[in-house]
Amino acid sequence: MRELKKVLIANRGEIALRVIRTCREMGLRTVAVFSDADRNAPHVRAAYQAVRLGPAPVGESYLRADKILEAAKATGADAIHPGFGFLSENTTFVQAVRDAGLIFVGPSPEAILAMGDKIEARRRMVAAGVPVVPGMEDPVTDPELLRSEAERIGLPVMIKASAGGGGKGIRIARTMDELQSLADRASSEAAAAFGNGAIYLEKYLEEPRHIEVQIFGDSHGNVVHIGERECSIQRRHQKVIEERPSPLIDDELREKMGAAAVKAAKAINYENAGTLEFLVDKHRDFYMLEMNTRLQVEHPITEATSGIDLVRWQLDVAAGKPLPMTQDEIKHEGHAIECRLYAEDADNGFLPAVGTVKRLEWPGGNGVRIDSGLYEGMAVTPHYDPMLAKIIVHAHDRDAAIARMSRALSEVQVTGVVTNAAFMRRVLHSEPFQSGRYDTHTIEGHPEDFAPKLSDARRRDIACIAAAMAHTLRSRRGFTARDSAPRSSRSSAWVDAFRPGAAS
Amino acid sequence: MRELKKVLIANRGEIALRVIRTCREMGLRTVAVFSDADRNAPHVRAAYQAVRLGPAPVGESYLRADKILEAAKATGADAIHPGFGFLSENTTFVQAVRDAGLIFVGPSPEAILAMGDKIEARRRMVAAGVPVVPGMEDPVTDPELLRSEAERIGLPVMIKASAGGGGKGIRIARTMDELQSLADRASSEAAAAFGNGAIYLEKYLEEPRHIEVQIFGDSHGNVVHIGERECSIQRRHQKVIEERPSPLIDDELREKMGAAAVKAAKAINYENAGTLEFLVDKHRDFYMLEMNTRLQVEHPITEATSGIDLVRWQLDVAAGKPLPMTQDEIKHEGHAIECRLYAEDADNGFLPAVGTVKRLEWPGGNGVRIDSGLYEGMAVTPHYDPMLAKIIVHAHDRDAAIARMSRALSEVQVTGVVTNAAFMRRVLHSEPFQSGRYDTHTIEGHPEDFAPKLSDARRRDIACIAAAMAHTLRSRRGFTARDSAPRSSRSSAWVDAFRPGAAS
Amino acid sequence: MKYHVLIDGEHHAVTLAADGSAWSVTMLDDDGAPSGKPVHIDIGTLREAHAYSLLVNQRSIDVAVEEQGSSLSMVIGGGRYKVDVLGEREYLAHSIKAEQGDGDKTVEAAMTGIVVDVLVAEGDAVTKGQTLFILEAMKMENEVKASVDGVVARVARSAGETVNLGDVVLEIE
Amino acid sequence: MKYHVLIDGEHHAVTLAADGSAWSVTMLDDDGAPSGKPVHIDIGTLREAHAYSLLVNQRSIDVAVEEQGSSLSMVIGGGRYKVDVLGEREYLAHSIKAEQGDGDKTVEAAMTGIVVDVLVAEGDAVTKGQTLFILEAMKMENEVKASVDGVVARVARSAGETVNLGDVVLEIE
């Protein structure tokens, strides 16, 4: 047992704030780190102390392991929580933290390494008797081998980055013609994102559901599973909406997948929070995809139904305490859904959006949790992940949870940056989601089902509203023009439209 | 069974928004009503439709039963939810709603009447075998009778308004000398607040705890209790912090009080949500104080531990459905605390504060619920209740809930209006609250325990911060002065302090 | 006052009149005569020039609005609408320009990022849906596709260049 | 720059120097010599003239600030502090005024409301803690008590009158 007193959080945004909140509730002091772009960010303000790392680009700030260790030393932190992304699965960093005599709140470098290389992980899992998706046991570089392996596995195939995660470096090849060019693109994206361009092929399952199992291990050899999360609502191979329990899973399958997840974790002596990702096909057969050796973005839905604070468990386990519950003591109540608020234009190919947040209002009320790193005045830039916030609801059953999330999303007000809030409401109200019969291809396979619809009556309302709003803005402009500086030429065309005589 | 499709909410602020939220989650359309002061309020924006009642004063808006019924008719509402306060316990209004063929979401006028007159209620409860605080069975007007009754009951005595509620019209007389003048004041305050100046005397219990029991009845004769709420943290006879379970109550006492509450409700054929308020003395004997025949401000802590949406139950019961759970099925998990954010200066006699909200930020994260009627730009005026919002937390045990609430309160940011957020944090960290040994006199009996403390080091920090802030504000002022209108003379002294040459 | 409102190019004519402290808006038919009942709109300001609370015939509707050149970008109930509101003279000018047609179709960067690759060259014939260039932003590579058939008239940016929102990357005739 | 900071009347002298983009503040002792190490303060603006994020020797502290005449009202970590920050000349003027003493003690309305009753008259001797008048606001009657012993010099308002925050209701000598 080692006592934790001060924790440095080597991350930014909502996850840094989320970790800081639990630390505060446990009476631990916290150290935030920040780039110049994040000086006024919520995680900086919520922390006990805050240390600047450098300019906005992640290579000069949040990926600077040396500066982070320096900050930990200067502030007297005794532990580092990595959040997810950035350095959370970087074994060199983890080793450096340990070498500096600090506690790394997460698994051992060995466990990360075992699962970090997707191909190596496949080998170990096969050996441990965990089912995996048919695919390659080695990375591929030779174009000839690429073709022959694709033929062996059978088209369509997924091209995946060996060091991948977060949907990056993934391509699907449906024909032999496009195989090589897609492989090249996946490899270059992986090289840019992870510093490792190695790729491999995996069978592409039809109508697959992406279902993952939360596990937790301690330093005393105990491993438990804390139920599944259904993550099949995806676009661009990234999750958008998650729920728990999965509408697909019954108690029997839940137990089987849970047992497989515990087996996988034990095979690598896993400690701390981890997630086993599975694909479940239409025959309800499941295959392990990969293990995420860190806290998962969507962990709050597990917290909502289990009542467990997973970050509190992380910090206790990192201090050497045993898990506070046995498998039998872990129970789930009700239904939870998480929606990821992205800065993106869902009506335009889900392109990431940038801008400055002018106005911000969050939903409130019963059963609604907001984990957000947003603030008014924040510039959403291409430097960081486009995920702005997570909205999590909990209710007594699935229908009530869907209704609650729809209500909550309608209360989200972000002005200045385009978000996917309205898109997610359309998904919630769609037949596939309502019925619970959806898979990872539902969104991109049927984009028209989730596109905005505009009735004639609505169109007339909008015309009326637009006229009244335009007139009001013009009047206010005229009123405020006296005391304010000249406006930029950008809006002059708009002003011209309302010059005297323009309207009859 | 009558179907509800559209509900008019005859209230404002956080409770109107709270009811609207559940209506939306149930697929019901909503009609908000508003005074001119509330045109941009959250309840107006969240509702499907909104109807103006009149100017800001409540007598011209939220108490205008005629205008509310007119709005219901005009919008085709089939039910009216009264929230709490305003017309919620006004039997004339309730009867008028029913006469208009609409559903009143609450108890019958007869049940309200039976409990609305505190003296009449005492009589009925004594008859039903529910323990009540020793006191008078009739209102008092004659000064001679006032003295003799006070002598009979024994000093100190509470002077209470017969039609009272919300701590208004309450005085405590400790000597015979002050009895008459305090009675006069209580009576005049009651007359102003409730249109009824009748008062009566009740034994003033020493070290009493104010503990209430949530009950629920349906139109089929079922009544259940949904656990207690501890409401002893009070100032000015108004609740500030509530928790559930009560640190005082064990399962045996909980069952006894629950049974008494059900007995009381059944004695008046009570339907819908109601609350039995008890005083519990240091011998753990309990006495019924009064019944609130409506939803209670602090209902969310019951929702947090039971998982029940009490407003959903209200609407279902009003539609004629039976209670969805039996007594045995109602279970509680974990610990919940509510803090009421008031516009008041806790460091200065808890005087109500006014102002305009310049900036607003709410806490978020795991286990935190915000029910608020506040918004940026809102003018907090003397027209309405000074309660601005409720912060509710839920955690696995009492210590974790206290820590979570402390963390949440520290994240509350309201600029422009003085609030009691810091005061409530001091209460949470005080010995009486931490140990759970507190009573209704704790706050006002020992004000020094909850006063802000300022160490020398802190004082020096503040001096440094003040100098830097003052200098920064002055610089910005100089910068912005060029494009903005002249500032009011109010701040000229401040500007003078920084004119050139003022600082060496 | 008469306004012409273009929603995705579709034309609506309306008249606007003061209705106490609010507005009364009436749709006009092709002959400029009122069609349908007036719509009553009360506008509450949540954040000047950004966010408004509207009561449209007592229906409560939040509107987030941004001026983009001569257009309004409005978010209403989650839907995002780009709308042009023009006076008579502007509408006339607009109509004439529309009749003449606008020859070139510019393809702009929909976000700030780095051009990873340009897959077409000047003079190439492209078909709708064909990938034109790849833009990297927020750690993702985004394929930008042609929205019309045509011929590439100009390639304004090349691989490796940083582009800002709205920068023209290439033009299709 | 040198400033005099008065917290609840207690005096602190400091010097302020630019420290890169931030500030370095040093406390001064009675002789004007530095006492203790400089405090480094970085100021981030959350809402101009209202809310700031401070890093004080890397400690993260939110400050809400309002100007009230020549004073600053600051909320720091939940505590509310009314602070006067004065230059040398102002501090001198302030000191002279303080030495002369201010004779009268005004009792002001601490909130907007209606005077329900005034319980004292001109010439009455009052003791600390005695109720002076009753003010109704937000549906509550609030008893305003004397904070010092003295004699009522003037009663400026009477029962039934509406008073605003800061209005003088009576004066005690």
Short mmCIF file of N, CA, C and O in Angstrom, two decimals, chain B residues 192-230:
data_model
loop_
_atom_site.label_atom_id
_atom_site.label_comp_id
_atom_site.label_asym_id
_atom_site.label_seq_id
_atom_site.Cartn_x
_atom_site.Cartn_y
_atom_site.Cartn_z
N ALA B 192 -50.44 38.99 5.36
CA ALA B 192 -49.87 39.47 4.10
C ALA B 192 -49.55 38.30 3.17
O ALA B 192 -49.78 38.37 1.97
N ALA B 193 -49.03 37.22 3.75
CA ALA B 193 -48.56 36.11 2.91
C ALA B 193 -49.70 35.20 2.47
O ALA B 193 -49.69 34.68 1.35
N PHE B 194 -50.66 34.95 3.36
CA PHE B 194 -51.66 33.93 3.06
C PHE B 194 -53.09 34.47 3.02
O PHE B 194 -54.03 33.73 2.81
N GLY B 195 -53.26 35.78 3.30
CA GLY B 195 -54.59 36.35 3.35
C GLY B 195 -55.39 35.88 4.55
O GLY B 195 -56.62 35.90 4.55
N ASN B 196 -54.68 35.38 5.56
CA ASN B 196 -55.34 34.84 6.74
C ASN B 196 -54.40 35.03 7.92
O ASN B 196 -53.32 34.44 7.98
N GLY B 197 -54.80 35.88 8.87
CA GLY B 197 -53.91 36.22 9.98
C GLY B 197 -54.04 35.34 11.20
O GLY B 197 -53.41 35.60 12.23
N ALA B 198 -54.84 34.26 11.11
CA ALA B 198 -55.06 33.40 12.28
C ALA B 198 -53.76 32.73 12.72
O ALA B 198 -52.99 32.24 11.89
N ILE B 199 -53.50 32.73 14.02
CA ILE B 199 -52.30 32.10 14.55
C ILE B 199 -52.68 31.16 15.71
O ILE B 199 -53.79 31.22 16.24
N TYR B 200 -51.73 30.28 16.05
CA TYR B 200 -51.95 29.40 17.19
C TYR B 200 -50.59 29.13 17.85
O TYR B 200 -49.54 29.48 17.30
N LEU B 201 -50.62 28.51 19.01
CA LEU B 201 -49.39 28.24 19.75
C LEU B 201 -49.09 26.74 19.76
O LEU B 201 -50.00 25.91 19.75
N GLU B 202 -47.80 26.44 19.77
CA GLU B 202 -47.36 25.05 19.77
C GLU B 202 -46.15 24.96 20.67
O GLU B 202 -45.35 25.89 20.73
N LYS B 203 -46.00 23.85 21.36
CA LYS B 203 -44.82 23.61 22.19
C LYS B 203 -43.56 23.73 21.33
O LYS B 203 -43.51 23.18 20.23
N TYR B 204 -42.58 24.48 21.84
CA TYR B 204 -41.31 24.61 21.12
C TYR B 204 -40.37 23.54 21.66
O TYR B 204 -39.94 23.60 22.80
N LEU B 205 -40.06 22.55 20.81
CA LEU B 205 -39.20 21.45 21.25
C LEU B 205 -37.74 21.88 21.24
O LEU B 205 -37.30 22.60 20.36
N GLU B 206 -36.98 21.41 22.24
CA GLU B 206 -35.55 21.72 22.27
C GLU B 206 -34.79 20.66 21.46
O GLU B 206 -35.16 19.49 21.45
N GLU B 207 -33.74 21.11 20.77
CA GLU B 207 -32.93 20.23 19.91
C GLU B 207 -33.77 19.36 18.97
O GLU B 207 -33.51 18.18 18.83
N PRO B 208 -34.79 19.93 18.38
CA PRO B 208 -35.64 19.08 17.53
C PRO B 208 -35.02 18.87 16.16
O PRO B 208 -34.27 19.71 15.66
N ARG B 209 -35.31 17.73 15.58
CA ARG B 209 -34.93 17.48 14.19
C ARG B 209 -36.19 17.52 13.36
O ARG B 209 -37.23 17.02 13.77
N HIS B 210 -36.04 18.16 12.23
CA HIS B 210 -37.17 18.27 11.31
C HIS B 210 -37.00 17.17 10.28
O HIS B 210 -36.14 17.24 9.41
N ILE B 211 -37.83 16.13 10.39
CA ILE B 211 -37.72 14.99 9.49
C ILE B 211 -39.08 14.74 8.88
O ILE B 211 -40.09 14.73 9.59
N GLU B 212 -39.12 14.60 7.57
CA GLU B 212 -40.41 14.45 6.91
C GLU B 212 -40.46 13.13 6.15
O GLU B 212 -39.41 12.54 5.85
N VAL B 213 -41.65 12.68 5.86
CA VAL B 213 -41.83 11.41 5.15
C VAL B 213 -42.62 11.67 3.87
O VAL B 213 -43.68 12.30 3.90
N GLN B 214 -42.06 11.20 2.76
CA GLN B 214 -42.74 11.30 1.47
C GLN B 214 -43.80 10.21 1.39
O GLN B 214 -43.48 9.04 1.60
N ILE B 215 -45.03 10.58 1.09
CA ILE B 215 -46.04 9.55 0.85
C ILE B 215 -46.63 9.76 -0.54
O ILE B 215 -46.44 10.81 -1.18
N PHE B 216 -47.32 8.73 -1.01
CA PHE B 216 -47.98 8.81 -2.31
C PHE B 216 -49.25 7.99 -2.27
O PHE B 216 -49.23 6.85 -1.83
N GLY B 217 -50.35 8.59 -2.67
CA GLY B 217 -51.62 7.87 -2.73
C GLY B 217 -52.17 7.89 -4.15
O GLY B 217 -51.87 8.80 -4.92
N ASP B 218 -52.97 6.86 -4.50
CA ASP B 218 -53.61 6.88 -5.81
C ASP B 218 -55.13 6.90 -5.63
O ASP B 218 -55.64 6.91 -4.50
N SER B 219 -55.85 6.90 -6.74
CA SER B 219 -57.31 7.00 -6.67
C SER B 219 -57.95 5.64 -6.39
O SER B 219 -59.16 5.52 -6.38
N HIS B 220 -57.12 4.63 -6.18
CA HIS B 220 -57.63 3.28 -5.91
C HIS B 220 -57.46 2.92 -4.44
O HIS B 220 -57.58 1.76 -4.06
N GLY B 221 -57.12 3.93 -3.63
CA GLY B 221 -57.02 3.70 -2.19
C GLY B 221 -55.67 3.21 -1.71
O GLY B 221 -55.48 2.95 -0.52
N ASN B 222 -54.69 3.09 -2.62
CA ASN B 222 -53.35 2.68 -2.20
C ASN B 222 -52.56 3.88 -1.68
O ASN B 222 -52.61 4.95 -2.29
N VAL B 223 -51.84 3.69 -0.59
CA VAL B 223 -50.93 4.72 -0.10
C VAL B 223 -49.62 4.05 0.29
O VAL B 223 -49.63 3.03 0.97
N VAL B 224 -48.50 4.60 -0.18
CA VAL B 224 -47.17 4.08 0.22
C VAL B 224 -46.34 5.24 0.79
O VAL B 224 -46.63 6.41 0.52
N HIS B 225 -45.33 4.89 1.58
CA HIS B 225 -44.36 5.91 1.96
C HIS B 225 -43.06 5.62 1.24
O HIS B 225 -42.74 4.46 0.96
N ILE B 226 -42.32 6.70 0.89
CA ILE B 226 -41.09 6.54 0.09
C ILE B 226 -39.93 7.11 0.90
O ILE B 226 -39.10 7.87 0.40
N GLY B 227 -39.90 6.74 2.18
CA GLY B 227 -38.76 7.10 3.01
C GLY B 227 -38.80 8.52 3.52
O GLY B 227 -39.62 9.34 3.13
N GLU B 228 -37.84 8.79 4.42
CA GLU B 228 -37.81 10.10 5.08
C GLU B 228 -36.81 11.04 4.42
O GLU B 228 -35.98 10.61 3.62
N ARG B 229 -36.93 12.30 4.78
CA ARG B 229 -35.91 13.30 4.43
C ARG B 229 -35.57 14.08 5.68
O ARG B 229 -36.46 14.51 6.41
N GLU B 230 -34.30 14.28 5.91
CA GLU B 230 -33.81 15.04 7.07
C GLU B 230 -33.66 16.49 6.65
O GLU B 230 -32.90 16.79 5.72
#
